[in-house]
Coordinates of C-alpha atoms and ligand atoms in Angstrom, one line a residue:
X25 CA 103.0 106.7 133.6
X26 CA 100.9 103.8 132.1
X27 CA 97.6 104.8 131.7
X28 CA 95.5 102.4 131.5
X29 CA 92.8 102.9 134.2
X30 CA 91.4 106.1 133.4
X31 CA 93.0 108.4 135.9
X32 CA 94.4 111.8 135.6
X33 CA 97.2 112.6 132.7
X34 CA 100.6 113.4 133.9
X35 CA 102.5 113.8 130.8
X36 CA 106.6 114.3 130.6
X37 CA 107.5 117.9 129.6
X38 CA 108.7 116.4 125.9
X39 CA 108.8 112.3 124.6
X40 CA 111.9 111.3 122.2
X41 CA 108.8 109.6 119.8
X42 CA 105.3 110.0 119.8
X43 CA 103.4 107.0 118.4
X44 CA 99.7 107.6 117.5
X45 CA 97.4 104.5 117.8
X46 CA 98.8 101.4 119.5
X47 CA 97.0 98.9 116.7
X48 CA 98.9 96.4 114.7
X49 CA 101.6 98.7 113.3
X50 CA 101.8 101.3 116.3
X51 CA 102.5 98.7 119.0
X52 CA 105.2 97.3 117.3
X53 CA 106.8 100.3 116.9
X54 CA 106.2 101.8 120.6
X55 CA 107.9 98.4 121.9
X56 CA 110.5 98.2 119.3
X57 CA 111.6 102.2 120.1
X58 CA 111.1 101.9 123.8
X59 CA 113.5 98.8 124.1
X60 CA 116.4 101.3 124.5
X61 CA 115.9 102.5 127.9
X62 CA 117.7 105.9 126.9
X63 CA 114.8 107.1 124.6
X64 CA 111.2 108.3 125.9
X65 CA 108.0 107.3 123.5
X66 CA 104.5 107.9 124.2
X67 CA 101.8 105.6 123.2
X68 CA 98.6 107.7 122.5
X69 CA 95.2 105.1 121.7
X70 CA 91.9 106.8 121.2
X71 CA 89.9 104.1 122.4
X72 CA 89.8 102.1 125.7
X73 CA 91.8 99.3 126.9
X74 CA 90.7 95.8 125.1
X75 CA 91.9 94.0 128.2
X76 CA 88.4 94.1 129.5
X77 CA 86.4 93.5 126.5
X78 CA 85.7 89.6 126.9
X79 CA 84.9 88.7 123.4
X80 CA 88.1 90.4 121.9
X81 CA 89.7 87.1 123.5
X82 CA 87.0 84.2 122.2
X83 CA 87.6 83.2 118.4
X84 CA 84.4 82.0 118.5
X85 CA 82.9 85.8 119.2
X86 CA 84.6 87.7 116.6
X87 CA 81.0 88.5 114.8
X88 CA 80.0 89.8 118.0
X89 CA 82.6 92.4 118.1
X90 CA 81.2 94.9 115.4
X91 CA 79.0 97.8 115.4
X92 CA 79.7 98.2 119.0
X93 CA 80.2 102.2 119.4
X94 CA 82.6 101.6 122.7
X95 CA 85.3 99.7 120.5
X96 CA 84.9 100.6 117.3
X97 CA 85.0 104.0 115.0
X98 CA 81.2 103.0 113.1
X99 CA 82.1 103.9 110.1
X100 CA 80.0 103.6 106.7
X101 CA 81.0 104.4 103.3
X102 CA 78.9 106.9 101.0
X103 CA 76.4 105.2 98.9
X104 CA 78.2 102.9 96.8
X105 CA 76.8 104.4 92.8
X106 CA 77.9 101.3 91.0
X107 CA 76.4 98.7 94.0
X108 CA 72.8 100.4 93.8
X109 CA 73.6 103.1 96.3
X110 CA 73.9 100.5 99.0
X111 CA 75.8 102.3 101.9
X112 CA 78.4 99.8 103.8
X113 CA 79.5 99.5 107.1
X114 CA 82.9 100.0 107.9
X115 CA 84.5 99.0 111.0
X116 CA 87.3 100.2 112.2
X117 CA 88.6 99.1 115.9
X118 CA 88.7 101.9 118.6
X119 CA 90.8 100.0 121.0
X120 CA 94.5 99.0 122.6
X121 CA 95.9 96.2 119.6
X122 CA 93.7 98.2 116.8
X123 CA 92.3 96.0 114.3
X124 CA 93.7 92.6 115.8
X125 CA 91.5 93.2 118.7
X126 CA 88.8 92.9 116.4
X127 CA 90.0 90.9 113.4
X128 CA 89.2 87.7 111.5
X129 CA 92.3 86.9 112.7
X130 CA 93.6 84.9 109.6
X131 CA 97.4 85.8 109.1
X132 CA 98.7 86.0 105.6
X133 CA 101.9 88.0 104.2
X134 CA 100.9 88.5 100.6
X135 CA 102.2 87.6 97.7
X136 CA 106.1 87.6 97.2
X137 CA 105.7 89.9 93.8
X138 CA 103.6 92.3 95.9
X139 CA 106.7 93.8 97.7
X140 CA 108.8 93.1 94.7
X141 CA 106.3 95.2 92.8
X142 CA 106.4 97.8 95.2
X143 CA 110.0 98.4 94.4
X144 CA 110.3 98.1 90.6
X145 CA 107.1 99.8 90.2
X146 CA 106.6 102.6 92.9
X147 CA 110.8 102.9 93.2
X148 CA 110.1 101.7 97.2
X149 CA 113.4 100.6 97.6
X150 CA 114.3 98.3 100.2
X151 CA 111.0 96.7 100.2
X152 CA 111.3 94.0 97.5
X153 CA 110.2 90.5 99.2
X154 CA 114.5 89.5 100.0
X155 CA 114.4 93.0 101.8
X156 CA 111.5 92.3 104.0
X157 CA 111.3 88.2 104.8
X158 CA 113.0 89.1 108.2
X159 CA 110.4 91.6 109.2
X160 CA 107.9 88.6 108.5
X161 CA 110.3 86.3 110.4
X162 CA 110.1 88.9 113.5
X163 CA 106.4 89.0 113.9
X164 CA 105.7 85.8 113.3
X165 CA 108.5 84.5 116.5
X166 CA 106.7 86.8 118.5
X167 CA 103.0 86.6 117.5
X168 CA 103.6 82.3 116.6
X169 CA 100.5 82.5 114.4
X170 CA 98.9 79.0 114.6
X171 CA 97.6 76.7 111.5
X172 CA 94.2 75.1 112.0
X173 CA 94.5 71.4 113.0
X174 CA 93.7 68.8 110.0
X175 CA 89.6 67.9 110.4
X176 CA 87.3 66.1 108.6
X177 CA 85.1 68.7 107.3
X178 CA 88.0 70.1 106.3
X179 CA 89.5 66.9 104.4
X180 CA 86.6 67.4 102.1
X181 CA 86.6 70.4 101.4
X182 CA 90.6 70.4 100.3
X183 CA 89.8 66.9 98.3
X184 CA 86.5 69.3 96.6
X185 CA 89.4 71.8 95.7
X186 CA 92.0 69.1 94.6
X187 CA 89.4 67.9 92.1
X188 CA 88.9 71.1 90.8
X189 CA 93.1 71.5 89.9
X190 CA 93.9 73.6 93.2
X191 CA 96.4 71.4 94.2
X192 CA 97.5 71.0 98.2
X193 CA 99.8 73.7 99.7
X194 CA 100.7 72.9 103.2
X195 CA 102.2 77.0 103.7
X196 CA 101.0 79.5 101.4
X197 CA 102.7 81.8 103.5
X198 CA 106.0 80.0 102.7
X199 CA 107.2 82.5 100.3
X200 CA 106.6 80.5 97.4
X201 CA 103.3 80.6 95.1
X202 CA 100.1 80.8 97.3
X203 CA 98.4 79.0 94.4
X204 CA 96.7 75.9 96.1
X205 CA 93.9 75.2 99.3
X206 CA 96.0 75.6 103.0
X207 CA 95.1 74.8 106.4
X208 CA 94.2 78.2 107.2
X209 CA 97.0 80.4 110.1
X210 CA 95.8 83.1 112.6
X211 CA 96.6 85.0 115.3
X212 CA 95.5 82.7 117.9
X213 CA 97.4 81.1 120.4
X214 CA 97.6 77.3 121.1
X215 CA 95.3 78.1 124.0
X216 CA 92.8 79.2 121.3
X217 CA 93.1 82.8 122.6
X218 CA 93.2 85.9 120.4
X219 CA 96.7 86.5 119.9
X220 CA 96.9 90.9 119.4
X221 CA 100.0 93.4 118.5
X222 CA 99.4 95.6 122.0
X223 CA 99.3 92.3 123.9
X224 CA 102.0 91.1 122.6
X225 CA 104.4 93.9 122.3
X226 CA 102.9 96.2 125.0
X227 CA 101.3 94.3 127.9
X228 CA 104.5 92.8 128.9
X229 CA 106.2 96.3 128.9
X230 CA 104.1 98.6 130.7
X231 CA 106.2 98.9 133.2
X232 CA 109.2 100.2 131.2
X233 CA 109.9 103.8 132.9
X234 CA 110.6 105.3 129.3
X235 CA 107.5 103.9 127.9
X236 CA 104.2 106.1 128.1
X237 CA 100.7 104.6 127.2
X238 CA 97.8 106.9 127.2
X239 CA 94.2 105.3 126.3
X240 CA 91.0 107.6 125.4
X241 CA 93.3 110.3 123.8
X242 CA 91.9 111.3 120.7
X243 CA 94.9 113.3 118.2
X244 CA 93.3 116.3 116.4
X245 CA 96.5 117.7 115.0
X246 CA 99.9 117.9 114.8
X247 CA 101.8 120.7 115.2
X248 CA 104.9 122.0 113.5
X249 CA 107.5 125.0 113.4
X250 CA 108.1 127.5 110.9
X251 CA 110.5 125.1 109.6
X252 CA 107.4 122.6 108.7
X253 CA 109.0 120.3 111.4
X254 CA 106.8 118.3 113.4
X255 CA 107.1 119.7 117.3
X256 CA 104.0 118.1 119.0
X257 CA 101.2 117.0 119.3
X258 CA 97.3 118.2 120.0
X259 CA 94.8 115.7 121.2
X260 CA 91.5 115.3 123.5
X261 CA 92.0 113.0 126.7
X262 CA 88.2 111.6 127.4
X263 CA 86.2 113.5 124.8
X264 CA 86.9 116.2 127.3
X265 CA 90.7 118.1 128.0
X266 CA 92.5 119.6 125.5
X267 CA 96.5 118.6 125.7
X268 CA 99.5 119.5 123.8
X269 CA 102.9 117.4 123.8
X270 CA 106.3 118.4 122.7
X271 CA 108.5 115.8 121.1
X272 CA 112.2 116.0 120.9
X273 CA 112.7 113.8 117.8
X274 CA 109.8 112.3 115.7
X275 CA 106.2 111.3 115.8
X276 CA 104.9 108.2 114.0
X277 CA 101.2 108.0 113.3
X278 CA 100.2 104.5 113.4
X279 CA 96.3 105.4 113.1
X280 CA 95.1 103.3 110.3
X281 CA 94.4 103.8 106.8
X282 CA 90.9 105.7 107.5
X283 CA 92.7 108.1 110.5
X284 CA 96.3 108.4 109.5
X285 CA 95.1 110.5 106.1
X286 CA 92.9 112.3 108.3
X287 CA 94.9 113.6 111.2
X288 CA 97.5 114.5 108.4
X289 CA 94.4 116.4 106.4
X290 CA 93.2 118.2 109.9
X291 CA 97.2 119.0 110.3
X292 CA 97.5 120.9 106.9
X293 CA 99.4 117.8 105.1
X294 CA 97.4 117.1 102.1
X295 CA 95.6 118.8 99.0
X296 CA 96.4 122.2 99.7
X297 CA 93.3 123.4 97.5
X298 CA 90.8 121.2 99.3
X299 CA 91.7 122.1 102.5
X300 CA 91.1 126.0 102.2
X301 CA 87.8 124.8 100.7
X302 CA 87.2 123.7 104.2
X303 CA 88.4 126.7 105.9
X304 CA 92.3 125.7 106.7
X305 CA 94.5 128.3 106.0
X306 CA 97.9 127.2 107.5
X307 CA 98.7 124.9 105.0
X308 CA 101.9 122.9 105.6
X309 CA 102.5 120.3 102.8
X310 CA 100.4 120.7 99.6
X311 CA 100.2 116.9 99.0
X312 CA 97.2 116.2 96.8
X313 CA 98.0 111.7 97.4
X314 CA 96.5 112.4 100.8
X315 CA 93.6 109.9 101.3
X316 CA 93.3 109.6 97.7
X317 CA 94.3 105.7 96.5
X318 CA 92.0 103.8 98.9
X319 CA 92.0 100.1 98.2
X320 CA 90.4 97.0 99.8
X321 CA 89.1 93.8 98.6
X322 CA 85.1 92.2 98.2
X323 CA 83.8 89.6 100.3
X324 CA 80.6 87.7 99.8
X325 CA 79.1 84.6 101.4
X326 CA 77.0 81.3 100.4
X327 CA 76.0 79.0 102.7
X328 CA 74.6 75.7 103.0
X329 CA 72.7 73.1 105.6
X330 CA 74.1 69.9 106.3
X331 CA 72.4 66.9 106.8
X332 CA 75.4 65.4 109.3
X333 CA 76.3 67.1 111.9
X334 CA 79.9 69.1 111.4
X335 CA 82.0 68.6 114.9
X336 CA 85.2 69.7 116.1
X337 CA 86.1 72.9 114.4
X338 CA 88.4 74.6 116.7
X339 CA 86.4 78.1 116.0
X340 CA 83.6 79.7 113.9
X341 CA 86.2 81.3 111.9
X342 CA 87.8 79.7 108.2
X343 CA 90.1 76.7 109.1
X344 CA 90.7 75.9 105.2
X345 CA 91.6 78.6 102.5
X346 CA 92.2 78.4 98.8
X347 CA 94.1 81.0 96.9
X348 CA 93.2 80.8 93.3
X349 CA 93.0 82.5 89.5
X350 CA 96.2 83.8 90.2
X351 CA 97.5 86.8 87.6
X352 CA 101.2 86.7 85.7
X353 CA 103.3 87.4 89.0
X354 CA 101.5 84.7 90.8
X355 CA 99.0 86.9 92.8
X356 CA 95.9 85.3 93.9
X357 CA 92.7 87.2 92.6
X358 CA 90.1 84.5 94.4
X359 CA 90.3 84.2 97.7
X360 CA 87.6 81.3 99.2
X361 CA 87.7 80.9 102.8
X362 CA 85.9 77.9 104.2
X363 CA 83.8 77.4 107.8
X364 CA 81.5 75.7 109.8
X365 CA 78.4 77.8 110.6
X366 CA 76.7 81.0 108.8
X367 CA 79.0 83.1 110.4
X368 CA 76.5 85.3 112.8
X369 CA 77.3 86.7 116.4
X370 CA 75.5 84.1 118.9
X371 CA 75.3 81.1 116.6
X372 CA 74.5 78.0 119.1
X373 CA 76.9 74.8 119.1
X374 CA 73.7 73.1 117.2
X375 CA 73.4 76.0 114.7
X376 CA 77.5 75.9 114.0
X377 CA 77.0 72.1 113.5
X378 CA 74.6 72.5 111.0
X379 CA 75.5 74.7 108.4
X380 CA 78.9 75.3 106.4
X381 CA 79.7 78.5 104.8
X382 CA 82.1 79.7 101.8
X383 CA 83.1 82.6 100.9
X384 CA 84.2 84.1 97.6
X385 CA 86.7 86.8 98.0
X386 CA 87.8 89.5 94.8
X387 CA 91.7 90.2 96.0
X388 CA 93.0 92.3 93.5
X389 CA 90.4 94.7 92.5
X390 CA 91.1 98.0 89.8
X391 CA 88.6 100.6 92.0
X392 CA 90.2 102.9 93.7
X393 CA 88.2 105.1 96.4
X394 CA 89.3 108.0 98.4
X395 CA 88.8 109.0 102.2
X396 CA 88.6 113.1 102.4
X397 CA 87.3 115.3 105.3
X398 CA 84.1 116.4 106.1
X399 CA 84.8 118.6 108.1
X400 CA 88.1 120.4 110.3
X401 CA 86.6 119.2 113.4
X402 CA 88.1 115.5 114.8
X403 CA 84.8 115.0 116.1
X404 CA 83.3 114.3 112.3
X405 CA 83.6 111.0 110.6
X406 CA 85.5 111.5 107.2
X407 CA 83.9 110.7 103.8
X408 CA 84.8 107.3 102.8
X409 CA 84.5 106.1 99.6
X410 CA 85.7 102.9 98.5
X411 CA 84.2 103.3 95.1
X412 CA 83.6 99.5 94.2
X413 CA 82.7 98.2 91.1
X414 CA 83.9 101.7 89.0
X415 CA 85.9 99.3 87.2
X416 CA 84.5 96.6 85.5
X417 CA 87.5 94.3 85.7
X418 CA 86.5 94.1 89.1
X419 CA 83.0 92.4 88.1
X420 CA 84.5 89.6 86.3
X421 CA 86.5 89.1 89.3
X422 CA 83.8 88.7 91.9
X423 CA 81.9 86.4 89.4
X424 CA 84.9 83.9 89.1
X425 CA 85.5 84.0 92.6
X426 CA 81.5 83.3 92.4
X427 CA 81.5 80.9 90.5
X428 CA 84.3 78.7 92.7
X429 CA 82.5 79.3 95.5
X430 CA 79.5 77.4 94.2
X431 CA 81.2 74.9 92.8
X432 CA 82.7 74.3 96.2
X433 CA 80.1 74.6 98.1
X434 CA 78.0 72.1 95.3
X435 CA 81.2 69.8 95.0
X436 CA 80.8 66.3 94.7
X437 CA 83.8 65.7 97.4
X438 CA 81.2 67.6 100.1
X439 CA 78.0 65.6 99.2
X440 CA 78.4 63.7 102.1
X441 CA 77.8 66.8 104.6
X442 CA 75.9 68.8 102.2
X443 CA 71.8 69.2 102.4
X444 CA 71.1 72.3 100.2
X445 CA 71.9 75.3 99.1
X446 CA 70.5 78.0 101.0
X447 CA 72.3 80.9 99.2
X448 CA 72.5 82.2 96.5
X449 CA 69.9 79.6 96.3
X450 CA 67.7 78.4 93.7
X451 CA 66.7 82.1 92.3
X452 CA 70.6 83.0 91.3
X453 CA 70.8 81.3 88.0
X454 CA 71.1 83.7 85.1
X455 CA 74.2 85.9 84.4
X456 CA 71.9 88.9 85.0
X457 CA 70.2 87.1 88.5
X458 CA 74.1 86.5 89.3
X459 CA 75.5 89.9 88.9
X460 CA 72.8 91.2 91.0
X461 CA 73.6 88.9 93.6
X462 CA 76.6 89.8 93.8
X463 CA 75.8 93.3 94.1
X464 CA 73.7 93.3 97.0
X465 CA 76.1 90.8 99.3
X466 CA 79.1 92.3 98.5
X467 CA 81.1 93.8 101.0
X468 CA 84.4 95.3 102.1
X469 CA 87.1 92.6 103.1
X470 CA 87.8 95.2 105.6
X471 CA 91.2 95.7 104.3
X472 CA 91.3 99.4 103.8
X473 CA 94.8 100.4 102.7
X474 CA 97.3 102.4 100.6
X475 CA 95.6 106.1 101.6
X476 CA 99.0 107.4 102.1
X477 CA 101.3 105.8 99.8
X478 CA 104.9 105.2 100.0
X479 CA 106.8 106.0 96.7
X480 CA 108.3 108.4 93.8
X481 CA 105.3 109.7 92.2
X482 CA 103.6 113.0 92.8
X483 CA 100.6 111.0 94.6
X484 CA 103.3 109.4 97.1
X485 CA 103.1 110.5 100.7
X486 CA 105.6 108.7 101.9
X487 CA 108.9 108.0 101.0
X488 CA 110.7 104.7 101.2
X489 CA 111.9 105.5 104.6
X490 CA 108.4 106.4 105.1
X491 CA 109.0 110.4 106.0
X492 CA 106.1 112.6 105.0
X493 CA 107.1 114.9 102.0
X494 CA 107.3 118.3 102.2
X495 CA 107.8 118.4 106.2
X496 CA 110.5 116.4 108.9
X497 CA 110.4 114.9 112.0
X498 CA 107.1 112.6 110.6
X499 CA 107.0 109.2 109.4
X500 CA 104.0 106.9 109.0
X501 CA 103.9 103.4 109.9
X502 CA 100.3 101.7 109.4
X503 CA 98.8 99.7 106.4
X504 CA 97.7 103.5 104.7
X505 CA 101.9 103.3 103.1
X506 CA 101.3 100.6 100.6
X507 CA 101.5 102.0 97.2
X508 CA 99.3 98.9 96.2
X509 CA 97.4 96.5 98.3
X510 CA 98.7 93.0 98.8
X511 CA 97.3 89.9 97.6
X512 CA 95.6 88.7 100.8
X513 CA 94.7 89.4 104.3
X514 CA 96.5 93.1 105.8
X515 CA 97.3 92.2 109.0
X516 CA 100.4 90.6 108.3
X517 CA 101.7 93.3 106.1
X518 CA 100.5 95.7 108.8
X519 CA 102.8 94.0 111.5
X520 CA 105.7 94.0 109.1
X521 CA 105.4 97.6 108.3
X522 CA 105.4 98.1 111.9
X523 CA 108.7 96.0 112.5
X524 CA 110.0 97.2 109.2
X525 CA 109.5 101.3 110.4
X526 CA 110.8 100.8 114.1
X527 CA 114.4 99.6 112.3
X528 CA 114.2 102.4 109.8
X529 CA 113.7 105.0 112.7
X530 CA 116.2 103.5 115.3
X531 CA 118.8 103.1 111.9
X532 CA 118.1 106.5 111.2
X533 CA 118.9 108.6 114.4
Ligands
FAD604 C1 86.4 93.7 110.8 C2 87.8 93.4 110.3 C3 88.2 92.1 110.1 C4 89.5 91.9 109.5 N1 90.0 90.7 109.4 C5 91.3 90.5 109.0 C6 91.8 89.2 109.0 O1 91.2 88.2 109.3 N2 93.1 89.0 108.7 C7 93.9 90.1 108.3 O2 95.1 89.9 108.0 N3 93.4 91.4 108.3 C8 92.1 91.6 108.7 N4 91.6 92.8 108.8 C9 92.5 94.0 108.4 C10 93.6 94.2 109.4 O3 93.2 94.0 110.7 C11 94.1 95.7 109.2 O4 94.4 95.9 107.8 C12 95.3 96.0 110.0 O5 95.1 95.5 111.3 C13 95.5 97.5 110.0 O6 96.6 97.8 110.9 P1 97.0 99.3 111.2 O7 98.2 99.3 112.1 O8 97.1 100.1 109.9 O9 95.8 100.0 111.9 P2 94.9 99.6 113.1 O10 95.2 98.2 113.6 O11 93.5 99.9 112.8 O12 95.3 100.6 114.3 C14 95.0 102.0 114.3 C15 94.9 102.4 115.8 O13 94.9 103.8 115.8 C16 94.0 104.3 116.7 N5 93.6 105.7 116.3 C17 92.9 106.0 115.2 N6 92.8 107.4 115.2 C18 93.3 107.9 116.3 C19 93.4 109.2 116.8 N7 92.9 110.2 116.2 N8 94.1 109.3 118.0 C20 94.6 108.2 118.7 N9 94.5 107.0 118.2 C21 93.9 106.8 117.0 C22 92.8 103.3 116.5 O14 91.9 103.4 117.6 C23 93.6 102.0 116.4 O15 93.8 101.4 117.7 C24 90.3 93.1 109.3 C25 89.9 94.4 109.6 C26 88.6 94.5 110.1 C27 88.2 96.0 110.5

């Protein structure tokens, strides 16, 4: 039974596969497993059905999509020691699709050394960039990301970049070097619609009879034999009744970097010490890597008025990107993303017209954070700590990706649109006035990753097949298993992971 509507649970006595969370990764792998009419999956999704949440679908609302408790986890991180304590939101989607139903939207696949990194340096073999390009090639036939049409604004703003040595790249998802400005490509259809993994992977095969989707069921634990293989599952349908599910082969958990470390915590997979600390004796996997390794990226905005009016943007989102300061494998560290607007829920068609924001993005950041339990109970939001700024490569980062930001945004090529500066603004001058600037507007990319990472070391969760050490019959397939982030945007990765894991299972058994 598809569940979609609320009504009572009628579960099978066992499922073939239990995926946890149907987001980017997790619907893939649902629909991908439950293409072979001969195997049973279940779908379990803590939060409700995006299908009736009208601005999931509008580009133009994605700022109106946060801090909305019905769709979204709320999360914050700890005070931030090396940002002035600031404590930062940190969204996390509570919904069918995950993350795409609340995303940016901007599609990227990362840099080719990334996954050719991964192998040589975390032995995940079978993941170098050769290994993977089809998994990219998958998604992107079904998904058919869209590239933002040519505009005027935008003609300026790639000529600003040209004159400043970033040369044109028409496709820095091509699998060559993403060095250069791009029209910008996203996960929205050519009806300007939100394009999101459950829709397009799930939607059209609800009514598979092998396929099982359950919404408002909230996983507290797995549960496993004497053996340490996985059996089942525990979770909470509706804040409400208790359930337990049997399966026959494996469960994935497909519940994001933030959930995935801490169902496995809650289950006794993870740093065997720190979990008695908390009162868990049955401990399964003694795993210290769990939740440890969190990585992200830093976002920060300027914006400035315009004394012409900017038409025709097909959304409030970016439409022109430039990858930039790249390291010796060709990896951007800069990412500037460039739109119309300030980039607030509600903005008015006047308001869009007459403002233009970019923003300076730090990609490959050395802080590492960590995401550990508060508490046993599922109920309690873990501790997140993303830990920015510890390093203080990461500074010098953010300040070059400052600095091209205001260059762009102060560029002769744009002095046609531009009025003023409106911020930084006239007070950010000094190294010292800049550095504190960029310590109160800097925020997560949202690109939480790499909690359970895939690899050799004694830190790795996960090994190249993505099986959880120490137990069987559990794999994970979500954005947590990258031993390092990519350079970029997650989603993509996060889909390919998802196609990537669904051939690795069905090879496998
Ligand atoms: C605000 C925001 C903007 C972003 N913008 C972009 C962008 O423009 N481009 C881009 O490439 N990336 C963007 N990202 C990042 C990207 O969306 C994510 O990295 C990626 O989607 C993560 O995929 P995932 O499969 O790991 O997890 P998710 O897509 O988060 O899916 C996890 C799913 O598991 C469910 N779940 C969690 N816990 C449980 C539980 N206990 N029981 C049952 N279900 C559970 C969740 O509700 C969710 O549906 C953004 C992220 C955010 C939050």
């Amino acid at each position: 039974m598809n569940n979609l509507n609320n009504e009572a649970i009628q579960l099978r006595a066992s499922y073939d596969y239990i995926v946890i969370g149907s987001g980017s990764a997790g619907s893939i792998v649902a629909s991908k497993l439950s293409a072979n009419p001969n195997i049973t999956v279940l779908l379990l999704e803590a939060g409700k059905s995006a299908a009736s949440v009208a601005d999931v679908w509008n580009p133009r609302q994605i700022n109106c999509l946060y801090n909305d408790a019905s769709i979204d986890w709320g999360y914050k991180t700890v005070p931030q020691v090396n940002m002035n304590n600031r404590v930062l939101d940190y969204s996390r989607a509570k919904m069918t699709g995950g993350c795409t139903s609340h995303n940016d939207m901007v599609y990227t696949r990362g840099a080719p050394a990334d996954f050719n990194l991964w192998e040589s340096e975390h032995g995940c073999v079978g993941w170098n960039y050769n290994n993977i390009v089809h998994n990219f090639e998958n998604i992107e036939a079904a998904l058919q990301p869209t590239q933002t049409i040519e505009n005027e604004f935008a003609v300026s703003f790639i000529q600003a970049c040209e004159n400043m040595g970033i040369p044109y790249n028409s496709n820095y998802n091509s699998g060559e070097n993403m060095f250069g400005v791009s029209p910008l490509q996203a996960t929205i259809n050519n009806k300007n619609i939100r394009e999101t993994s459950f829709q397009t992977y799930i939607t059209p095969n609800l009514e598979r009879p092998n396929l099982d989707v359950l919404i408002y069921c909230n996983v507290q634990e797995l549960i496993f034999n004497t053996y340490n293989k996985a059996t089942g599952v525990n979770f909470v349908y509706n804040n409400t009744i208790s359930y337990s599910v049997n399966i026959n082969k494996e469960v994935i958990l497909s519940a994001g970097a933030i959930n995935t470390p801490a169902i496995l915590m809650r289950s006794g997979i993870g740093d065997a010490s720190k979990l008695k600390e908390l009162g868990l004796q049955a401990i399964i996997s003694d795993l210290p890597g769990v939740g440890q390794n969190l990585q992200d990226a830093i976002i920060f905005k300027g914006s400035w008025s315009t004394k012409q009016p900017i038409y025709n943007q097909p959304t409030n989102e970016g439409y022109v990107m430039a990858w930039s300061n790249m390291t010796q494998y060709q990896q951007p560290t800069t990412c500037i993303e460039m739109m119309r607007g300030t980039y607030v829920c509600g903005e008015s068609e006047p308001e869009l017209e007459s403002h233009y924001s970019i923003t300076g993005g730090a990609m490959r950041l050395k802080s590492i954070g960590s995401v550990i339990l508060n508490s046993l109970s599922y109920i309690d939001a873990p501790i997140i700590d993303l830990n920015f700024y510890s390093n203080p490569n990461d500074m010098q980062q953010a300040i070059d990706a400052f600095n091209l930001m205001r260059a762009l945004g102060n560029s002769a090529a744009l002095a046609p649109w531009r009025n003023q500066e409106l911020v930084p603004g006239p007070n950010v001058v000094t190294s010292e006035q800049i550095e504190n600037w960029i310590l109160q507007n800097s925020y997560s990319y949202s690109h939480a990753s790499c909690t359970c990472k895939m690899g050799t070391d004694s830190d790795a969760v996960v090994d190249p097949d993505l099986r959880v050490k120490g137990v069987s019959g559990l794999r994970i397939a979500d954005i947590s298993i990258m031993p390092f982030i990519t350079s970029g945007h997650t989603q993509g990765p996060a889909f390919m992971i998802g196609d990537k894991a669904a051939e690795l299972i069905i090879s496998n058994n």
